[in-house]
mmCIF file of C-alpha atoms in Angstrom:
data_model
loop_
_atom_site.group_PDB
_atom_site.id
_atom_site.type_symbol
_atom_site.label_atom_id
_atom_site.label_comp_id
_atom_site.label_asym_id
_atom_site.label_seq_id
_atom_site.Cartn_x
_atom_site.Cartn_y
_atom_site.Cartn_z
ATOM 1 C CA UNK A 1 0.000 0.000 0.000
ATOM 2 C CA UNK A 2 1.501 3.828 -1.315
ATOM 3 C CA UNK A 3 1.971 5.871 2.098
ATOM 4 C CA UNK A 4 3.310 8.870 1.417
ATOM 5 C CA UNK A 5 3.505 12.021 4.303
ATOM 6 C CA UNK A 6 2.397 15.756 3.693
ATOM 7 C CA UNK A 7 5.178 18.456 4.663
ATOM 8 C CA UNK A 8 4.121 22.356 4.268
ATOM 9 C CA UNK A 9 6.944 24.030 3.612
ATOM 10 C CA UNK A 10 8.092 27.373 5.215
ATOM 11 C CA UNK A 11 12.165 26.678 5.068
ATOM 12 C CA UNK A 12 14.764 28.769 3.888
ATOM 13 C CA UNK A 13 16.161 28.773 0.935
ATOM 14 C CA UNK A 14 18.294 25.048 -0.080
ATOM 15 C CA UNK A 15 22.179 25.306 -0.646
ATOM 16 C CA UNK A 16 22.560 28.670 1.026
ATOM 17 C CA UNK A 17 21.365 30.182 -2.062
ATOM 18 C CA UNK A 18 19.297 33.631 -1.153
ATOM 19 C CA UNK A 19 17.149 35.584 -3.509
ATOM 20 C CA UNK A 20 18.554 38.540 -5.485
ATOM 21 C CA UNK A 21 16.425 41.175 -6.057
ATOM 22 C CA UNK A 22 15.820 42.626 -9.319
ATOM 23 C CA UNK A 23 13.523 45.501 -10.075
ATOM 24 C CA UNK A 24 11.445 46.055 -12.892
ATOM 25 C CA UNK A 25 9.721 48.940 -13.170
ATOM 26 C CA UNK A 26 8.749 51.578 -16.277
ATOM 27 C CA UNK A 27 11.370 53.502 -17.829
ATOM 28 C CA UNK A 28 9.774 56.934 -16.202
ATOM 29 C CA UNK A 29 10.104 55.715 -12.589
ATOM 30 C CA UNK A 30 12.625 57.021 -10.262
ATOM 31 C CA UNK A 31 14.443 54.966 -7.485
ATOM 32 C CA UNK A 32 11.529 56.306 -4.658
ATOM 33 C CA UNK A 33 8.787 54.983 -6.935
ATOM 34 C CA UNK A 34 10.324 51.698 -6.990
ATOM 35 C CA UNK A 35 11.001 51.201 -3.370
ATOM 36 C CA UNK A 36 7.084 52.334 -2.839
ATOM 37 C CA UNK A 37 6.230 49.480 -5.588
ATOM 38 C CA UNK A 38 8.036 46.973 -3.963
ATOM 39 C CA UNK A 39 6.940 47.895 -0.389
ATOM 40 C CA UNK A 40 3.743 49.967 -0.285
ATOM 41 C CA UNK A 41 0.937 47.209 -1.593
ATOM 42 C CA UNK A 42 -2.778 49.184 -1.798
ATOM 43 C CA UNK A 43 -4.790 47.155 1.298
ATOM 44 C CA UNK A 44 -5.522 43.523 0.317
ATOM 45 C CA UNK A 45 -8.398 41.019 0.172
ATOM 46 C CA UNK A 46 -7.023 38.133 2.969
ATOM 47 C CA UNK A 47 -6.517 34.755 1.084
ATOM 48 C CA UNK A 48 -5.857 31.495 1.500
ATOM 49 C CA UNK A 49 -3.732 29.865 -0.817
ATOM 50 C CA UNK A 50 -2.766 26.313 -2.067
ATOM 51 C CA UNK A 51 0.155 26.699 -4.130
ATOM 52 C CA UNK A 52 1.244 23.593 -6.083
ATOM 53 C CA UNK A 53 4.521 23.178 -7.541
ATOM 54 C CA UNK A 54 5.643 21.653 -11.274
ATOM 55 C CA UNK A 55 8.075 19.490 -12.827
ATOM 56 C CA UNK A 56 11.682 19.389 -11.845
ATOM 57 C CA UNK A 57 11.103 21.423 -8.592
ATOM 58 C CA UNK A 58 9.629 20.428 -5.051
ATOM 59 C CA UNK A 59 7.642 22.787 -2.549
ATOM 60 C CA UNK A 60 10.974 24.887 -1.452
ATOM 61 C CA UNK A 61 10.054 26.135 -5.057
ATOM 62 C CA UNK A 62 7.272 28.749 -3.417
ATOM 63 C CA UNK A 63 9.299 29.624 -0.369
ATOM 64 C CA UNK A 64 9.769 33.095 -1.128
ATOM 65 C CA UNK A 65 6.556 33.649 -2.370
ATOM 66 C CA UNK A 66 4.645 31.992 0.292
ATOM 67 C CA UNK A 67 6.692 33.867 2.882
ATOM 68 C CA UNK A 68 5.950 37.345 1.144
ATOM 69 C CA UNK A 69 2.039 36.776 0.703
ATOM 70 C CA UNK A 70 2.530 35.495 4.313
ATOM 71 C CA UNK A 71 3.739 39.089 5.020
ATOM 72 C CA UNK A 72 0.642 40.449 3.161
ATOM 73 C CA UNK A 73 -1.690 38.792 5.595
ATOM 74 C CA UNK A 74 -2.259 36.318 3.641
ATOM 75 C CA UNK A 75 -2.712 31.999 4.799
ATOM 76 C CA UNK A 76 -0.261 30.213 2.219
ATOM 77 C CA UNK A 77 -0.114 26.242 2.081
ATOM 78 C CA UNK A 78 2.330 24.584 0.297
ATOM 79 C CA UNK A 79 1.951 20.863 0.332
ATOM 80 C CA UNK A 80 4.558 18.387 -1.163
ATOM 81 C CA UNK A 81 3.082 15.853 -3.653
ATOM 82 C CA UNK A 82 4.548 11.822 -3.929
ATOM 83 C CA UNK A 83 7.329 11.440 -6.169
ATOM 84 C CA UNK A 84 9.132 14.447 -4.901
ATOM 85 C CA UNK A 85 11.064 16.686 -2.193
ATOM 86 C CA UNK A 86 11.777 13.479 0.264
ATOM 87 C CA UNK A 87 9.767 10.958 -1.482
ATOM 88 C CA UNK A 88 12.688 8.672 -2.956
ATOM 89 C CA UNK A 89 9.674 6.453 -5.021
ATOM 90 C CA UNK A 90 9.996 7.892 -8.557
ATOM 91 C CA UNK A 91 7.373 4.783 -9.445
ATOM 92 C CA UNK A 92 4.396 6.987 -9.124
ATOM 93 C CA UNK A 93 1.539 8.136 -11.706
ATOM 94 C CA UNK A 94 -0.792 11.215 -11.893
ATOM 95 C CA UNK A 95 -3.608 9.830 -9.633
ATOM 96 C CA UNK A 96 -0.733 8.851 -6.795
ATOM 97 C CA UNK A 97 -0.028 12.929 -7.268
ATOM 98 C CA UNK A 98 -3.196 13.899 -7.429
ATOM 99 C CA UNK A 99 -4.417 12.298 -4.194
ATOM 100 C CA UNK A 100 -1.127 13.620 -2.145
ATOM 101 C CA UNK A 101 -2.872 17.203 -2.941
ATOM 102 C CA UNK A 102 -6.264 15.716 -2.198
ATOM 103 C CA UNK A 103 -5.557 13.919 1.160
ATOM 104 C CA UNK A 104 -3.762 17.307 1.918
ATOM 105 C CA UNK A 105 -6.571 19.342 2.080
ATOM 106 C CA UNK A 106 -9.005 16.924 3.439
ATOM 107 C CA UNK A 107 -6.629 16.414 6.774
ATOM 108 C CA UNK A 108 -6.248 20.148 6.907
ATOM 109 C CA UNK A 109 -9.877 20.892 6.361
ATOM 110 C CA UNK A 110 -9.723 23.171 3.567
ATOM 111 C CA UNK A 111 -12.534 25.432 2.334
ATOM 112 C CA UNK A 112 -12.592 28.806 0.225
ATOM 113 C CA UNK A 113 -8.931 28.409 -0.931
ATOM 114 C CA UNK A 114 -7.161 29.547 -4.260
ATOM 115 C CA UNK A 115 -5.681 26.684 -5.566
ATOM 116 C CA UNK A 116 -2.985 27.887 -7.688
ATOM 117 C CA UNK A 117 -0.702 25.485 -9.966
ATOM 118 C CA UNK A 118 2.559 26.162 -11.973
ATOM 119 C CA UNK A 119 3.557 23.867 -15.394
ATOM 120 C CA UNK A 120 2.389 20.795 -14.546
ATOM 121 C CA UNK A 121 0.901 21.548 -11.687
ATOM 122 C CA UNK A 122 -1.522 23.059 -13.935
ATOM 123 C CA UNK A 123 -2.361 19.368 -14.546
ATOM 124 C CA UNK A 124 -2.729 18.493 -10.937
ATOM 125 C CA UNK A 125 -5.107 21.495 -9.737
ATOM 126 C CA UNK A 126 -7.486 20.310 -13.056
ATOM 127 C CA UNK A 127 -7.534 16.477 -11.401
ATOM 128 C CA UNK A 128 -7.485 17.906 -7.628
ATOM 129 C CA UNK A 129 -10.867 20.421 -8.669
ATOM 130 C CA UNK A 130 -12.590 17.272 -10.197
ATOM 131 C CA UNK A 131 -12.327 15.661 -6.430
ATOM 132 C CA UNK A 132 -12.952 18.771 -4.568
ATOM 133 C CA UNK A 133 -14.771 21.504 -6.370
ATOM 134 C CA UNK A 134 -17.232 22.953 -3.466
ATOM 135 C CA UNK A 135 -13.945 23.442 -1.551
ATOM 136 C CA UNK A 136 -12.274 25.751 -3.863
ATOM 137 C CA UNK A 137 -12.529 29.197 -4.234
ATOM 138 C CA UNK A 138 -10.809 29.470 -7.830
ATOM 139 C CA UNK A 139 -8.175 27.761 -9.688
ATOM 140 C CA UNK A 140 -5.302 30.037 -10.658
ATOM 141 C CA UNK A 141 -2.667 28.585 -13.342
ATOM 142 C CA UNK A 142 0.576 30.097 -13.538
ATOM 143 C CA UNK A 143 2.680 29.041 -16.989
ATOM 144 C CA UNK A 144 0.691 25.879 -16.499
ATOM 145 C CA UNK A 145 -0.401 22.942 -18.615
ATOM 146 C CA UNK A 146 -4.500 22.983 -19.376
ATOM 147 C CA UNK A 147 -5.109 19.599 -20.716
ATOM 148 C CA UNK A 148 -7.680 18.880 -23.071
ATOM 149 C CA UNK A 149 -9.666 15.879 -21.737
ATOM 150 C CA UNK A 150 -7.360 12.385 -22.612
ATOM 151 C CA UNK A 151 -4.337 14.612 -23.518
ATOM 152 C CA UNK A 152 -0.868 13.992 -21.656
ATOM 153 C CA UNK A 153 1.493 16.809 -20.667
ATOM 154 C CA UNK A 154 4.032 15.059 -23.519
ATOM 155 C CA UNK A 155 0.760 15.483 -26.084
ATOM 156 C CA UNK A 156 1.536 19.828 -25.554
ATOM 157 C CA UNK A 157 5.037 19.371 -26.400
ATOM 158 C CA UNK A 158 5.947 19.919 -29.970
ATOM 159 C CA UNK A 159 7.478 17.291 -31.616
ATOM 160 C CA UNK A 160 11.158 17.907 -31.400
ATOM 161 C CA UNK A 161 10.702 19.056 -27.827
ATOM 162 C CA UNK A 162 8.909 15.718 -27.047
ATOM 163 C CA UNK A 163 11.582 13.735 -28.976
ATOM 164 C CA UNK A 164 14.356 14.537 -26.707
ATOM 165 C CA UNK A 165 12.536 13.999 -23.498
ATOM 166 C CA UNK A 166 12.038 10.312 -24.883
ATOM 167 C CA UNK A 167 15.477 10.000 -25.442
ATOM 168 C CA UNK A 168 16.629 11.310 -21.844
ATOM 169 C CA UNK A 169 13.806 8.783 -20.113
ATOM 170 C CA UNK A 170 15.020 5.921 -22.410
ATOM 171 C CA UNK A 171 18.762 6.729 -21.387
ATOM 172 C CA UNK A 172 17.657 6.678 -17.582
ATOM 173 C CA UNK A 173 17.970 3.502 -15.132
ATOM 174 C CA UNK A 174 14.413 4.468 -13.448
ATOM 175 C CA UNK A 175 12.328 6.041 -15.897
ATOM 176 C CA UNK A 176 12.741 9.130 -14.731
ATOM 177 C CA UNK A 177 13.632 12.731 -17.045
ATOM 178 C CA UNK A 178 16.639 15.099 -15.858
ATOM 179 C CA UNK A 179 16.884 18.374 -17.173
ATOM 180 C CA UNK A 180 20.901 18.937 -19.055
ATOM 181 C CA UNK A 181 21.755 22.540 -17.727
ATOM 182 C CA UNK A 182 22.377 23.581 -21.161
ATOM 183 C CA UNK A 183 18.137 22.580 -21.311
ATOM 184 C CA UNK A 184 17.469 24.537 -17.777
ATOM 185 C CA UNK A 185 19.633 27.394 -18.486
ATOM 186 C CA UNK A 186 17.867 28.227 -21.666
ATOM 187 C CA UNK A 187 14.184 27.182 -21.478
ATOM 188 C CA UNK A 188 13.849 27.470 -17.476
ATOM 189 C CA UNK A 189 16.021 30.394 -16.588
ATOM 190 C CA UNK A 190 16.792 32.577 -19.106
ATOM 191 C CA UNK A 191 16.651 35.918 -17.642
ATOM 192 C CA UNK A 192 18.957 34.533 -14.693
ATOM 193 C CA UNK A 193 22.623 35.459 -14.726
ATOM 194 C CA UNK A 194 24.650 32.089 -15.261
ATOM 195 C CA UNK A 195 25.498 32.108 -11.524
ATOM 196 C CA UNK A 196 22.177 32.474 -10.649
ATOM 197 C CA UNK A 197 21.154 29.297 -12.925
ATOM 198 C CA UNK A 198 23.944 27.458 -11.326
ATOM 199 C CA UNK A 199 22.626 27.782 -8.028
ATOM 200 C CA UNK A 200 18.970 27.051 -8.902
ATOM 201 C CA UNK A 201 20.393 24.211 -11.198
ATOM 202 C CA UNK A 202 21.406 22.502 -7.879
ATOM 203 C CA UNK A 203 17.762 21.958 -6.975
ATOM 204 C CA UNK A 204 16.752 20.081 -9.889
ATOM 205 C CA UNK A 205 16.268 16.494 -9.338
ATOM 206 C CA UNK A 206 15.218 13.767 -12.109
ATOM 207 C CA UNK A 207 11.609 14.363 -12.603
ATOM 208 C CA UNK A 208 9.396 11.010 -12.797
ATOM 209 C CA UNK A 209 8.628 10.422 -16.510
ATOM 210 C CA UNK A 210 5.108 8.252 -16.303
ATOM 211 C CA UNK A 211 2.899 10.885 -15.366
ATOM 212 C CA UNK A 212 4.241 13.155 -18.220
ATOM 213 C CA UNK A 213 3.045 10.488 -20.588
ATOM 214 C CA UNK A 214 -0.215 9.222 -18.953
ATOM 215 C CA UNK A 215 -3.266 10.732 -20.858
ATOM 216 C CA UNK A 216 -5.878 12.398 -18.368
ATOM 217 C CA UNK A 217 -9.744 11.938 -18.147
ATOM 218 C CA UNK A 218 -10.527 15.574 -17.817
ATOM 219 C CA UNK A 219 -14.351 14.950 -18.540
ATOM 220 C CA UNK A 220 -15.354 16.332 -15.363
ATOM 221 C CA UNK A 221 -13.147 19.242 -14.990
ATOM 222 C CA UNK A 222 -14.849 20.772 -18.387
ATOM 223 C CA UNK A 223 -18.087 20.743 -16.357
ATOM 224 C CA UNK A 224 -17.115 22.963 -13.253
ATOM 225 C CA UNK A 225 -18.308 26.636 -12.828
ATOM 226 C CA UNK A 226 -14.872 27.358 -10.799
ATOM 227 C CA UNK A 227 -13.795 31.093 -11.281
ATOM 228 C CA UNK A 228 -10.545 30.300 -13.413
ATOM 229 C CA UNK A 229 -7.606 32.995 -13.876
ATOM 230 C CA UNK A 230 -4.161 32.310 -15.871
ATOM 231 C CA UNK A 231 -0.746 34.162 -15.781
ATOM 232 C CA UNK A 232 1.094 34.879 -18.719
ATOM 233 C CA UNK A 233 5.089 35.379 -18.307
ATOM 234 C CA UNK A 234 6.066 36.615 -21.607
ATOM 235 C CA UNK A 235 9.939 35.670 -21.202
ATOM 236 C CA UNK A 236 8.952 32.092 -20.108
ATOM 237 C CA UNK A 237 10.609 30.020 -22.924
ATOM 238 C CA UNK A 238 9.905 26.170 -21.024
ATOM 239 C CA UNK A 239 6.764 25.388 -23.750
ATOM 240 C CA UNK A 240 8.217 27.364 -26.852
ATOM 241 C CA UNK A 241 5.156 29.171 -28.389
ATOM 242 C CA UNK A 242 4.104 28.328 -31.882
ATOM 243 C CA UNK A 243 1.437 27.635 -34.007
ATOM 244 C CA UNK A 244 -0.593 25.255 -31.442
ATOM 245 C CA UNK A 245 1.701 25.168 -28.884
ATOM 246 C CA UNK A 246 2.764 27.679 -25.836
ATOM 247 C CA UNK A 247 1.178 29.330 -22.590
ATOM 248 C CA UNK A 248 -1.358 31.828 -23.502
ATOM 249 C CA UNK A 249 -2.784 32.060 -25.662
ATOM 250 C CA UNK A 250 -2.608 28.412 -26.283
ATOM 251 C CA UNK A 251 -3.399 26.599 -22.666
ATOM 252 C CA UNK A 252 -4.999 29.642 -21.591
ATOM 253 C CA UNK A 253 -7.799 29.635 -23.936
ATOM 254 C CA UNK A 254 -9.021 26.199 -22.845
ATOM 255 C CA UNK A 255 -10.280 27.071 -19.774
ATOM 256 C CA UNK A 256 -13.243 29.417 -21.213
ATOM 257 C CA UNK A 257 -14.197 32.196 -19.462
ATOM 258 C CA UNK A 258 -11.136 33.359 -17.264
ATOM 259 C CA UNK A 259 -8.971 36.268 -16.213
ATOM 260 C CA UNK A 260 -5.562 37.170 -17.789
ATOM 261 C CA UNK A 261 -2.836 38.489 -15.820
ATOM 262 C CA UNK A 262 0.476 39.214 -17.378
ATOM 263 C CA UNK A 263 3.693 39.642 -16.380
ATOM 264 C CA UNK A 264 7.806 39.919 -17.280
ATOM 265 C CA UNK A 265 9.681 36.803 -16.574
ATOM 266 C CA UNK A 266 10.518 33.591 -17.183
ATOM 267 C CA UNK A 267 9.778 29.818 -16.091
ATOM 268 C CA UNK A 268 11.683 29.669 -12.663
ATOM 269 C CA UNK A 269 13.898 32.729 -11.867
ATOM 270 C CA UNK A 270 11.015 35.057 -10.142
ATOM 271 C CA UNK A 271 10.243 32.879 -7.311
ATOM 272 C CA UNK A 272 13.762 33.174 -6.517
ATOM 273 C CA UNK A 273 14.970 36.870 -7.570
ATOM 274 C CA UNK A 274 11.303 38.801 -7.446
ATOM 275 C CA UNK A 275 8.856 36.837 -5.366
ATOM 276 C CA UNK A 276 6.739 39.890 -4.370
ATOM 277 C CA UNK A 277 5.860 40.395 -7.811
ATOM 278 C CA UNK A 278 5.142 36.874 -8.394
ATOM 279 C CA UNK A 279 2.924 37.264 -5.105
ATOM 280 C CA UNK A 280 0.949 40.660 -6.751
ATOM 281 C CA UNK A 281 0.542 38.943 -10.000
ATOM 282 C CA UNK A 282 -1.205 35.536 -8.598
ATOM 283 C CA UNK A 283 -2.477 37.666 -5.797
ATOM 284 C CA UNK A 284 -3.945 40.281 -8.831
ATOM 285 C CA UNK A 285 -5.538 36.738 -10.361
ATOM 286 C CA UNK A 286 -6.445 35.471 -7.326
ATOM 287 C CA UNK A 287 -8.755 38.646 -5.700
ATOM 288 C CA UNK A 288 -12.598 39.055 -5.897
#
C-alpha cells in the first residue's frame, strides 16, 4: 500500500542560495517609486492559498513567495506531492499525485482556498478540482499545462521538444527525465545570470517520466463553474510558443471564461529573484 507524508513548507532557501532582487519597473520611474512598488501594496483582500509546484522542482520552489504573501496577511499552504522533495519512489503516476494534494486538504480541512498550480501543476489542480470543487474558491494557473480531456502533458510538447525527453527517459535507469543545464539554463532560466542558474540548477532532481506520458480523463473538470484565472510570463521560454503550442494564448484559452494576468519573466527565476511580484501577479488573479 503507497503511504506517502504531507510536509508544508516554510524553510529557507536550499544550498545557502538567497534571492537577489531585481527591479522592474517603467522607464519613467525614479528609485523612490520603486522602493514604494516593492513595499507599499494598496490594502488587500485576505486569502488562503494552495500553491502547487511543477516538474523538476519540489515545494521549497514557493518559499519566497509563500513567505511574502505570508507578510501580506495572507494563509499560504504549500503541500509536497509523492514522487518528490523526500519521497525517494519515482514509481508513481498522476492519480498517486493527485491524491497527495487531495488527502492534503481533506486532513487540513480546507474550504474557500485559491488553488494555484505552476507547469504541470496546472495538470494536478485540473484532477485535484474534479475531487474537490465545493472546496475551492478558484483555480489560478501560472505558466501551467490545461489539458484537453485524454491529452498527456508530452501530447503539448511539440514534436522535437517531445523527442528529446524520450530519449533522456530511455537513457535513464528508473524512468525518470533530468533536465541537461544547457536545457534549464535556456528554457527554465533565461533571464537569470549564469550564476544564478547554477545555483537554482542545484535543486533540480530527475523528474518522474510516467505521469508526463499518462493521458488524463478531464471529462469532469470541463463541467465545473470554478472562477478560473491564468498568468502569462512573456519571457517564459519552457513550452516554446508556436502555431498550437505555448502558454497563452494556447493553454490559456481552454479554460473558457477566465482572467488574464500578465507579467515579465521567465519559467523559474522570479520565485527566486522577485517573489513579491510573483505574489501581486497571482495575488492580482487570485482577488474578488
Amino acid at each position: 500500500m503507497f503511504s506517502y507524508h504531507q510536509d508544508i513548507h516554510q524553510s529557507p532557501y536550499q544550498h545557502g542560495f538567497m534571492p537577489r532582487v531585481y527591479h522592474y519597473v517603467p522607464y519613467s520611474w525614479n528609485n523612490s517609486a520603486l522602493e514604494f512598488e516593492k513595499h507599499h501594496f494598496s490594502p488587500q483582500q485576505r486569502l488562503t492559498f494552495v500553491l502547487v509546484h511543477g516538474s523538476w522542482a519540489d515545494a521549497h520552489f514557493w518559499d519566497g513567495v509563500a513567505a511574502e504573501l505570508r507578510s501580506r496577511g495572507h494563509i499560504v499552504y504549500t503541500p509536497e506531492y509523492a514522487g518528490h522533495g523526500k519521497d525517494p519512489n519515482k514509481n508513481v503516476t498522476h492519480a498517486m499525485i493527485t491524491k497527495s494534494i487531495v488527502d492534503f486538504i481533506l486532513e487540513c480541512n480546507l474550504y474557500d482556498f485559491v488553488l494555484v498550480g505552476h507547469s504541470f501543476g496546472g495538470t494536478i489542480i485540473q484532477k485535484v478540482a474534479e475531487q474537490v470543487p465545493k472546496r475551492i474558491k478558484r483555480l489560478v494557473f501560472w505558466d501551467a499545462f490545461v489539458l484537453k480531456d485524454g491529452e498527456s502533458v508530452a501530447d503539448a510538447f511539440p514534436p522535437q521538444m517531445r523527442k528529446g525527453f524520450e530519449q533522456l527517459r530511455a537513457n535513464s535507469k528508473d524512468d525518470t527525465i533530468m533536465l541537461p543545464f544547457a536545457l534549464f539554463r535556456d528554457a527554465f532560466v533565461n533571464t537569470a545570470t549564469l550564476e544564478e542558474a547554477k545555483q537554482m540548477y542545484l535543486n533540480v532532481t530527475p523528474e518522474p517520466a510516467k505521469p508526463l506520458f499518462e493521458k488524463l480523463n478531464l471529462k469532469a473538470f470541463y463541467t465545473l463553474p470554478t472562477p478560473k484565472s491564468y498568468v502569462y510570463f512573456y519571457q517564459d521560454n519552457a513550452l516554446p510558443q508556436g502555431e498550437g503550442y505555448g502558454w497563452h494564448p494556447n493553454m490559456s484559452s481552454r479554460l473558457g471564461q477566465f482572467r488574464l494576468i500578465v507579467g515579465d519573466g521567465d519559467h523559474f527565476t522570479d520565485t527566486l529573484s522577485r517573489p513579491y511580484m510573483l505574489a501581486q501577479k497571482i495575488y492580482e488573479a487570485s482577488r474578488d
